[in-house]
mmCIF file of C-alpha atoms in Angstrom:
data_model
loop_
_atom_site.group_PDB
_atom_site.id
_atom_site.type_symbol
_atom_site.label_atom_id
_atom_site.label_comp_id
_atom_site.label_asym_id
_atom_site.label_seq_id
_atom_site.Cartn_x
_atom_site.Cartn_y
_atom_site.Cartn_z
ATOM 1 C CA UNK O 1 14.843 -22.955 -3.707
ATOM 2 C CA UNK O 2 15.601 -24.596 -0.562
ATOM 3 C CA UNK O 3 12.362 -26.426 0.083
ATOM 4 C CA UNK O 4 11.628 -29.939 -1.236
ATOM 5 C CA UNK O 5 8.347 -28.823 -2.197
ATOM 6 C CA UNK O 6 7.113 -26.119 -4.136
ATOM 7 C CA UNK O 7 4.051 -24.257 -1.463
ATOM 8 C CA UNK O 8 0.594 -23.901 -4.643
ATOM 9 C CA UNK O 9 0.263 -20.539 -4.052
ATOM 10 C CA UNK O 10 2.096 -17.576 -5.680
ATOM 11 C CA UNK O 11 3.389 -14.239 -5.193
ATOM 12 C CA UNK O 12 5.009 -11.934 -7.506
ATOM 13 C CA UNK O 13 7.065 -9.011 -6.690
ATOM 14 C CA UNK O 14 7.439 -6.929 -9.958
ATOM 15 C CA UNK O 15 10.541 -4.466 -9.103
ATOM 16 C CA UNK O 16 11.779 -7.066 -6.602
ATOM 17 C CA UNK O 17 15.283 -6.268 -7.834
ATOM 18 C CA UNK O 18 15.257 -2.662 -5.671
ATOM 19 C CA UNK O 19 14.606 -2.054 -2.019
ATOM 20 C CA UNK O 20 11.059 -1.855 -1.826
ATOM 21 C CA UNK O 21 9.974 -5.093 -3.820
ATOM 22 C CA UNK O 22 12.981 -7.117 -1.317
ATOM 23 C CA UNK O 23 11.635 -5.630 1.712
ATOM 24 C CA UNK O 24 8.429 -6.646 0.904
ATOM 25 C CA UNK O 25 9.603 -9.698 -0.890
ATOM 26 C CA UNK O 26 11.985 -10.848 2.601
ATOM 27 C CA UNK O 27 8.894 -10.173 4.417
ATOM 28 C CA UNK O 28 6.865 -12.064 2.863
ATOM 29 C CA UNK O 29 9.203 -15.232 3.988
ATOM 30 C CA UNK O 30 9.744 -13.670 6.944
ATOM 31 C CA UNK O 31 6.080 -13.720 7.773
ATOM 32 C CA UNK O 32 5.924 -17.293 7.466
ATOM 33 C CA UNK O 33 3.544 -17.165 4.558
ATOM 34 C CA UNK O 34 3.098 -20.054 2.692
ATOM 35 C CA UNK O 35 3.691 -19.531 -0.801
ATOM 36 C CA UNK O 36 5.828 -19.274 -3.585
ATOM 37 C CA UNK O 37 7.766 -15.517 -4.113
ATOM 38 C CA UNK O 38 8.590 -14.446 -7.311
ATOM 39 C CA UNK O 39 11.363 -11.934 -7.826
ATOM 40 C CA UNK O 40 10.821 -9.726 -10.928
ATOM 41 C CA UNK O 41 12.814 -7.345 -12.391
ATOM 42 C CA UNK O 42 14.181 -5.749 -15.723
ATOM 43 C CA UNK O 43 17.619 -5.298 -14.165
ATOM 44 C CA UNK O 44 17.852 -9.713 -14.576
ATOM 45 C CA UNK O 45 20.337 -9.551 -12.560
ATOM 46 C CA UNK O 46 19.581 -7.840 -9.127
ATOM 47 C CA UNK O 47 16.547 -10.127 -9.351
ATOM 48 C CA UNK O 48 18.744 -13.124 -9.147
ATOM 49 C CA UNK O 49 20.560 -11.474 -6.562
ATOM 50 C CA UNK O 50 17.793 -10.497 -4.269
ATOM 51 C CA UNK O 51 16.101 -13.949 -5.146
ATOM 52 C CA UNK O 52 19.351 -16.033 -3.803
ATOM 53 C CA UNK O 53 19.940 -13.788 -1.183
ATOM 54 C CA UNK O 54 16.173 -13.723 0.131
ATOM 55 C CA UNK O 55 15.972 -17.965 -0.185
ATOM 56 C CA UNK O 56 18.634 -17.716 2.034
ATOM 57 C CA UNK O 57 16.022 -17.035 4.787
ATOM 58 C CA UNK O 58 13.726 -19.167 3.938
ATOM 59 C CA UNK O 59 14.663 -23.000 5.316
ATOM 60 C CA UNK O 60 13.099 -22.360 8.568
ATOM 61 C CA UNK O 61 9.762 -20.931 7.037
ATOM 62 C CA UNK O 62 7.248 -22.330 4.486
ATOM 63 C CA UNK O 63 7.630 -20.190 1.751
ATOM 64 C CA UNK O 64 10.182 -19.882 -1.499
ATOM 65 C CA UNK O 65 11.549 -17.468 -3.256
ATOM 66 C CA UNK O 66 13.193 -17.219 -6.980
ATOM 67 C CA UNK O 67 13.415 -15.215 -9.865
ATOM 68 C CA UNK O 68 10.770 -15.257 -12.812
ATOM 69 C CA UNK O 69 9.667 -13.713 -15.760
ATOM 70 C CA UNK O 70 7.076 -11.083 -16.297
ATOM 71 C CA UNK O 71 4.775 -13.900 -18.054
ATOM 72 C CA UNK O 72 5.262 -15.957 -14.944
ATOM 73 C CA UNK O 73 3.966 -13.438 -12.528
ATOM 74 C CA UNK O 74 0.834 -12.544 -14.915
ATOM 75 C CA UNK O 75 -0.200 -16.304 -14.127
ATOM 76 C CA UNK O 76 0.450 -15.444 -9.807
ATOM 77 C CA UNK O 77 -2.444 -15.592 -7.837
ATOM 78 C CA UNK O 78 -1.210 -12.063 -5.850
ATOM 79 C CA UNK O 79 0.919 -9.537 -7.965
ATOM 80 C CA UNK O 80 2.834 -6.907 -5.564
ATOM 81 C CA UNK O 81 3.616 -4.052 -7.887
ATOM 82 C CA UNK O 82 6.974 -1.842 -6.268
ATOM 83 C CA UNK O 83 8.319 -1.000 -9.792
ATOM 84 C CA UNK O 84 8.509 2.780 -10.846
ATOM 85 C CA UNK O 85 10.714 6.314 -10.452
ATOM 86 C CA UNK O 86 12.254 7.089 -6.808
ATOM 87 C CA UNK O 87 10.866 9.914 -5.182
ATOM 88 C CA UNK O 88 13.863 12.249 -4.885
ATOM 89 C CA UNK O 89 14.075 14.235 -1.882
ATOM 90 C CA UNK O 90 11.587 17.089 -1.250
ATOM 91 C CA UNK O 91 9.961 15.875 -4.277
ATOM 92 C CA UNK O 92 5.969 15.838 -4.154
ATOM 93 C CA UNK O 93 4.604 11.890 -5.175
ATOM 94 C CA UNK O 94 2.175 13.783 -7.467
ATOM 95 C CA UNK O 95 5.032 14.457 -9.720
ATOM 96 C CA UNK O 96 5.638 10.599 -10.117
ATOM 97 C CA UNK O 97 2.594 10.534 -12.157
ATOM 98 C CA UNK O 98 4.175 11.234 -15.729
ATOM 99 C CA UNK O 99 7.136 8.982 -15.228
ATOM 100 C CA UNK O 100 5.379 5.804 -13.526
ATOM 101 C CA UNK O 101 2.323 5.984 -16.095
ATOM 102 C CA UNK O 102 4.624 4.520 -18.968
ATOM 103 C CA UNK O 103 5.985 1.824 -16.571
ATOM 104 C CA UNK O 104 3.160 0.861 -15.289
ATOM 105 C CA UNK O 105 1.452 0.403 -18.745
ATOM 106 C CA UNK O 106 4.409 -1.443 -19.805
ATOM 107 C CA UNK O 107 4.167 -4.270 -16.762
ATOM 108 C CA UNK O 108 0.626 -4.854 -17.333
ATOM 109 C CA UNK O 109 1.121 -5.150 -21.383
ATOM 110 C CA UNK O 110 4.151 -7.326 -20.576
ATOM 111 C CA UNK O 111 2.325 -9.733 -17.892
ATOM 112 C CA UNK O 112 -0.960 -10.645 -20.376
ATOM 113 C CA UNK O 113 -2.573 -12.535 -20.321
ATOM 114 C CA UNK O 114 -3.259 -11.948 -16.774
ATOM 115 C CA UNK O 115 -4.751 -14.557 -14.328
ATOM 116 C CA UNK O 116 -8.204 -13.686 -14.338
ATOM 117 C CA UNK O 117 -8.396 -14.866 -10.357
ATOM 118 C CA UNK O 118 -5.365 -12.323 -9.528
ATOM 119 C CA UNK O 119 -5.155 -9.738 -7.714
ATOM 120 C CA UNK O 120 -3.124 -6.620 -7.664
ATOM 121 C CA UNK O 121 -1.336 -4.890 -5.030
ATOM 122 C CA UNK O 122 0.346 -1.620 -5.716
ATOM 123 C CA UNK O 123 2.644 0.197 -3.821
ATOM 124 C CA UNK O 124 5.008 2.265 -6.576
ATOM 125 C CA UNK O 125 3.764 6.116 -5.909
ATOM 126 C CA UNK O 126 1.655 8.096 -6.345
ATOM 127 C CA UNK O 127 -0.309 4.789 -5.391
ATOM 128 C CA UNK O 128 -3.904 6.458 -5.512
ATOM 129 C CA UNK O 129 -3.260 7.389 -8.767
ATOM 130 C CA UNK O 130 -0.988 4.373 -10.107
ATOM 131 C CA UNK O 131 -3.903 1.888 -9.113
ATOM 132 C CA UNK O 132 -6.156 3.329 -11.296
ATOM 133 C CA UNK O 133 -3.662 3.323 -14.265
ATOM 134 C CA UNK O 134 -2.904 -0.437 -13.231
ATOM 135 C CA UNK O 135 -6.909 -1.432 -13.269
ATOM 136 C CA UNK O 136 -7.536 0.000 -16.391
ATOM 137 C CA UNK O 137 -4.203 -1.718 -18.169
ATOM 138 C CA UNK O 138 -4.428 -4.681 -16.243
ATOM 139 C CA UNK O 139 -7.962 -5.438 -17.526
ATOM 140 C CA UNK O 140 -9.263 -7.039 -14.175
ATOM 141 C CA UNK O 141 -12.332 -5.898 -12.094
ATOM 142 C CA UNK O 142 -11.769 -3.098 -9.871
ATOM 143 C CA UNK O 143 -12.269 -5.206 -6.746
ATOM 144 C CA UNK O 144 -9.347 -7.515 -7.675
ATOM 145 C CA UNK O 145 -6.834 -4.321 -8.117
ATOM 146 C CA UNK O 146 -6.009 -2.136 -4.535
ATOM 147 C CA UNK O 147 -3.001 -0.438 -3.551
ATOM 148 C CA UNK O 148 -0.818 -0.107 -0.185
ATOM 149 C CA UNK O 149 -2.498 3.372 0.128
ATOM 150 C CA UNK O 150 -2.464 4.915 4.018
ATOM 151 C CA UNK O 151 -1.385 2.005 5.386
ATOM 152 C CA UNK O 152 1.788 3.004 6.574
ATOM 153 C CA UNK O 153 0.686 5.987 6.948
ATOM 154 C CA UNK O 154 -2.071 5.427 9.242
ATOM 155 C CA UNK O 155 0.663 2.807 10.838
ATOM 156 C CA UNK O 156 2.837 5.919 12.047
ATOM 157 C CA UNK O 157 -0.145 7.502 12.961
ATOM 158 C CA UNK O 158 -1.060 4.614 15.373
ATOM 159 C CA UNK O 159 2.876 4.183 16.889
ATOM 160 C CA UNK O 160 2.575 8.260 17.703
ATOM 161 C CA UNK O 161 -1.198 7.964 19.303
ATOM 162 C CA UNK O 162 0.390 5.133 21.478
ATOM 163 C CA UNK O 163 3.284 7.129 22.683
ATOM 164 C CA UNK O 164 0.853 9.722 23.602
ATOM 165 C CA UNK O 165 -1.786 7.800 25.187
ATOM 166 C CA UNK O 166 0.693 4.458 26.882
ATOM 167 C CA UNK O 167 -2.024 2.051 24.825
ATOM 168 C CA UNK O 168 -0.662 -0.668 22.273
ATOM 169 C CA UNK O 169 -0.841 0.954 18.506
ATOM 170 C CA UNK O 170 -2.903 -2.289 17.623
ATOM 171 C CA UNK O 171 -5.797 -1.111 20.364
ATOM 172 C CA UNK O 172 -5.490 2.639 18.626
ATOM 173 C CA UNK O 173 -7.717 2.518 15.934
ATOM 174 C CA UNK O 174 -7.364 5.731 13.634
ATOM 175 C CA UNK O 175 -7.214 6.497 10.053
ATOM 176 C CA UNK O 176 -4.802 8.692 7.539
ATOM 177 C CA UNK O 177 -7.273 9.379 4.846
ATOM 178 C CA UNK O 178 -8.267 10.553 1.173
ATOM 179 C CA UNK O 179 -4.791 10.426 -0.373
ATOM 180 C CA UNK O 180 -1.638 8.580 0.145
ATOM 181 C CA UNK O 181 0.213 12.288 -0.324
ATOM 182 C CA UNK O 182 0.113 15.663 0.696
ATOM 183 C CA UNK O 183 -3.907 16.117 0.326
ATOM 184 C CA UNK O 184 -3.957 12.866 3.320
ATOM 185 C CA UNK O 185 -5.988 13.917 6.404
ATOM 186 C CA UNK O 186 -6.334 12.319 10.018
ATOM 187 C CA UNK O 187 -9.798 11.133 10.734
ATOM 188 C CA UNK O 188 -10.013 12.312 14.302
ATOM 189 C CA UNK O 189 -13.895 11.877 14.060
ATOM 190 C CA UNK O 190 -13.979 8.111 13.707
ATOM 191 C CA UNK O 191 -10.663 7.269 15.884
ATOM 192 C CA UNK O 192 -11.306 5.174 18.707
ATOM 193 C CA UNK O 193 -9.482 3.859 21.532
ATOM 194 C CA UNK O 194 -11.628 0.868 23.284
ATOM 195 C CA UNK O 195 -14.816 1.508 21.642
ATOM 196 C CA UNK O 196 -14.478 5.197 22.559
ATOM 197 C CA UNK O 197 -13.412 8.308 21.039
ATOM 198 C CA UNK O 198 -9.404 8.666 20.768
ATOM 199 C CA UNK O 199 -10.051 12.129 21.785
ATOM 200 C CA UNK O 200 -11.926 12.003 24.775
ATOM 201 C CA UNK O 201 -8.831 9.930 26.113
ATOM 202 C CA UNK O 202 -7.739 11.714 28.872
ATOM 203 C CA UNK O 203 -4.299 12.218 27.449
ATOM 204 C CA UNK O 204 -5.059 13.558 24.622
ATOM 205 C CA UNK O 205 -6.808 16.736 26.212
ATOM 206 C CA UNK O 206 -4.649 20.157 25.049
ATOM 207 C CA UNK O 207 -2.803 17.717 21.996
ATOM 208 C CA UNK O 208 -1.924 19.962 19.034
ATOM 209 C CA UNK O 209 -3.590 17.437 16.491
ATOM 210 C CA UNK O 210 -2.109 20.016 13.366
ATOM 211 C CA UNK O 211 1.161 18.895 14.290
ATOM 212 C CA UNK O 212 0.442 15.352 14.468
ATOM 213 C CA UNK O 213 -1.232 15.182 11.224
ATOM 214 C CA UNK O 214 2.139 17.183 9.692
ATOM 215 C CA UNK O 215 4.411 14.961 11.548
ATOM 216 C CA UNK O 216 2.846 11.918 9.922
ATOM 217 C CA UNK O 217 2.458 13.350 6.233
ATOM 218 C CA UNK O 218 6.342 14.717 7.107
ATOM 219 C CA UNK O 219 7.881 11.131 8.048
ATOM 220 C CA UNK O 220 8.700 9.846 4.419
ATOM 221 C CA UNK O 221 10.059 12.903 3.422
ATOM 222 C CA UNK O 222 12.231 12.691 6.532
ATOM 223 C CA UNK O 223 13.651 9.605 5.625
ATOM 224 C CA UNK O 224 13.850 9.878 2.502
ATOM 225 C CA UNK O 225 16.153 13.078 2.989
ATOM 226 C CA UNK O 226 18.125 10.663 5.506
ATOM 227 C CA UNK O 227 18.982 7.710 3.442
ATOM 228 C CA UNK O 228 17.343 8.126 -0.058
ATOM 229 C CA UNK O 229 14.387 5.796 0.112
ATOM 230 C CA UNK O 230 11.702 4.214 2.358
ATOM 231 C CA UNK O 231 11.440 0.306 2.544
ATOM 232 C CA UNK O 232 11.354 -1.362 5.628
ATOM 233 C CA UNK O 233 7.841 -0.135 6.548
ATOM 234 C CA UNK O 234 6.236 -0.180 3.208
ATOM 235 C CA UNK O 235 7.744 -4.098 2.670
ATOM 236 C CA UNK O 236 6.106 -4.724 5.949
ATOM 237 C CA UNK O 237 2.634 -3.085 4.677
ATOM 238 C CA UNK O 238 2.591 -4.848 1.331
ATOM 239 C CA UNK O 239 3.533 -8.502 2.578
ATOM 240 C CA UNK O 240 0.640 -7.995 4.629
ATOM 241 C CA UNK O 241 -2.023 -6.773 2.774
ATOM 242 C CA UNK O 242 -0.623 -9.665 0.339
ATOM 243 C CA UNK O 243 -1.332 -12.133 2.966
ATOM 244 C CA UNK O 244 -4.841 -11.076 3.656
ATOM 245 C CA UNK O 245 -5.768 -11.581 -0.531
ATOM 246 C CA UNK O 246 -3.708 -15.462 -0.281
ATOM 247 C CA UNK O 247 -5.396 -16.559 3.306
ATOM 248 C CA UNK O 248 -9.009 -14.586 2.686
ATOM 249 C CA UNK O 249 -8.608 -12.750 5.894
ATOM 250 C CA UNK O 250 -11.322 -10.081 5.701
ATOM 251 C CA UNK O 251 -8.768 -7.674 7.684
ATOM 252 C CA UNK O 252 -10.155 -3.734 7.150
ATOM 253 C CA UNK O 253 -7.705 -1.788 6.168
ATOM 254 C CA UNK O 254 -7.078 1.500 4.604
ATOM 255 C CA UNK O 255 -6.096 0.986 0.999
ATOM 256 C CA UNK O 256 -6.220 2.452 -1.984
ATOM 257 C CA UNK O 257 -9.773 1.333 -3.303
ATOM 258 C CA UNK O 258 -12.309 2.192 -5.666
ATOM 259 C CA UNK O 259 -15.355 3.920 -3.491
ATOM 260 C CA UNK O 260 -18.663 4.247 -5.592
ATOM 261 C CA UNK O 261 -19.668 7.189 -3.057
ATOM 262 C CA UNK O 262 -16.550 9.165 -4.131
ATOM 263 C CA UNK O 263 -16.414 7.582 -7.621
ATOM 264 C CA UNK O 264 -12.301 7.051 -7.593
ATOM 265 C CA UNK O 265 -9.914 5.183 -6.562
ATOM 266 C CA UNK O 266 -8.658 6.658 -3.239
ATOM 267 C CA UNK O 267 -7.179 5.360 0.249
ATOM 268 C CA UNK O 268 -10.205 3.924 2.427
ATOM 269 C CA UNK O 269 -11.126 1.389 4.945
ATOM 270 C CA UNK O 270 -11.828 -1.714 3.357
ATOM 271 C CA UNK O 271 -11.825 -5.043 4.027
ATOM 272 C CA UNK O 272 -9.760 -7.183 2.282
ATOM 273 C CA UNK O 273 -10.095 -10.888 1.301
ATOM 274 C CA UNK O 274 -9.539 -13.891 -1.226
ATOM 275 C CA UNK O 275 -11.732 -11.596 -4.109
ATOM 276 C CA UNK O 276 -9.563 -8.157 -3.188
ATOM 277 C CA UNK O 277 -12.220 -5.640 -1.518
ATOM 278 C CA UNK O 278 -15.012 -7.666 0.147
ATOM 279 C CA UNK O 279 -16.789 -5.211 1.939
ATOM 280 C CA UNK O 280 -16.323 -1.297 1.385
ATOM 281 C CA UNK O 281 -17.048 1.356 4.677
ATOM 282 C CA UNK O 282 -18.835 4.556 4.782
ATOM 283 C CA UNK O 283 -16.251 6.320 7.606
ATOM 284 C CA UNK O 284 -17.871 9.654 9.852
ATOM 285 C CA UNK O 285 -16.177 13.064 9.042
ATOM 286 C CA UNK O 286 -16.657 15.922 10.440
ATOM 287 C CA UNK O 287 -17.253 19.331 8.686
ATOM 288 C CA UNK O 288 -13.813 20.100 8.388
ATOM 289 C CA UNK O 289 -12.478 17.127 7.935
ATOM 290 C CA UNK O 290 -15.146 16.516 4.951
ATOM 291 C CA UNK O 291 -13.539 19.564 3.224
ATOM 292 C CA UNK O 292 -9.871 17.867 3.123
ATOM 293 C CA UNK O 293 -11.772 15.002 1.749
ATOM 294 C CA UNK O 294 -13.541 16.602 -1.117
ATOM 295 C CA UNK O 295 -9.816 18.382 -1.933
ATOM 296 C CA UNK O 296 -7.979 14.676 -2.377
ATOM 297 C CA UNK O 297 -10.897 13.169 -3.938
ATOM 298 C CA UNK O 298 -10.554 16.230 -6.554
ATOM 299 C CA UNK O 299 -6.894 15.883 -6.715
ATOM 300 C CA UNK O 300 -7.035 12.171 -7.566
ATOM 301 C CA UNK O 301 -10.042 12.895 -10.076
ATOM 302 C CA UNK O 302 -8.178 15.536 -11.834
ATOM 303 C CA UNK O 303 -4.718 13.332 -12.285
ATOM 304 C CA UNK O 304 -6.520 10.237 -13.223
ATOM 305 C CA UNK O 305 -8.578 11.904 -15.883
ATOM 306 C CA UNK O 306 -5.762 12.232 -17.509
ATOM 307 C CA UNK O 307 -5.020 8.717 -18.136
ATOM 308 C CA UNK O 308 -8.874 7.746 -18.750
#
């Protein structure tokens, strides 16, 4: 610890000892958010690392970072949750299911009793799936327990509309929906680009939109297959949807929440504050695109009833 006080708020990274939980971890600090980072990890000791290396960075920022225990991040007012099985290359996330369940289970049991103000962020894969596992072992309301869902997805899918169309990817807003996997759709229908439809934009006229939804759902398999694991844009998602629980931002974003219309936990728009999911949105499809929907809602259904 390198400040000389301790900032009252706190944020745990379970799995902090690997690249995802440091990347998100580092940007966390990196942010400048104010508050207190836990690094948690079975492996003890590439939490200590990652810990000492990460407070490193922070003595020009407000926050701190050092390793705890699972009982100390179980009392955190924001629980990031990176922990679980690497996707090998090529591999579906839908076949992450059996061998993240157990884990999963075993961080919730292990962190009890839970704050009952806390909220849960989780990002190990497959996340739509994952978060409904967590909710159900974690004990909290379903409100208080999201996941890093489309995110990044929809992230990519903003950097590639501004390439095409020369405006900022923060003007471009557009969705990757249903499921963070390979049942995830674009929602062409409600993308907009200055209050207007993205695809009325002059330069997107003649745009193969197939290939754009395949090079976004492609991307993490692509670097995955390069170097073995994705982490800098995840850590990037995950500090920030951790941000908008700690500050109360009321940001919309599309996570993995639990939509009464579709009765599951699936990636959405929502907007997220101090209480997890303030405000839920009901997002225009098209015919089409209603059909992709109904197959990832079914897909999510079907895995999670298996853990029920």
């Amino acid at each position: 610890m390198t400040s000389s006080a301790v900032p009252p708020n706190r944020i745990a990274v379970i799995g902090g000892g690997g690249n995802v939980g440091a990347a998100a971890a580092f940007a966390l600090i990196a942010k400048g958010v104010p508050a207190e980072v836990l690094i948690v990890d079975v492996v003890d000791k590439a939490a200590q690392g990652q810990a000492l290396d990460i407070s490193d960075a922070s003595f020009l920022k407000p926050g701190t970072c050092r390793k705890a225990s699972f009982q100390e991040a179980g009392q955190s007012d924001v629980i990031i949750v990176t922990a679980g099985a690497r996707q090998q290359p090529g591999e579906p996330r839908s076949n992450l299911i059996e061998r993240n369940y157990k884990i999963i289970k075993s961080i919730m049991d292990s962190m009890q009793p839970i704050k009952p103000s806390a909220k849960v962020l989780m990002v190990s894969n497959p996340v739509d799936v994952l978060t409904h596992i967590a909710q159900k072992a974690s004990g909290l309301p379903v409100n208080q327990v999201i996941g890093s869902g489309t995110f990044l997805d929809s992230g990519r899918l903003r950097n590639t509309l501004s390439e095409i169309t020369g405006v900022s990817p923060s003007s471009v807003h557009a969705y990757m929906l249903g499921e963070h996997g390979d049942n995830q759709f674009t929602g062409w229908s409600a993308a907009r680009i200055g209050g207007r439809p993205l695809l009325d934009h002059p330069k997107m006229q003649g745009v193969d939109l197939d290939s754009i939804n395949e090079k976004i759902m492609r991307k993490a398999y692509d670097i995955i297959d390069a170097k073995g694991s994705t982490y800098f844009g995840i850590g990037i998602c995950a500090a920030t949807l951790a941000e908008a629980l700690l500050n109360n931002t009321s940001q919309v974003f599309p996570v993995v929440n639990f939509v009464e219309k579709y009765g599951c936990y699936m990636s959405w728009p929502a907007a997220i504050g101090a209480s997890g999911v303030e405000q839920a949105f009901d997002v225009p499809v098209n015919a089409a695109e209603a059909k992709k929907l109904e197959v990832a809602v079914n897909a999510i259904k079907e895995a999670c009833a298996k853990y029920d």
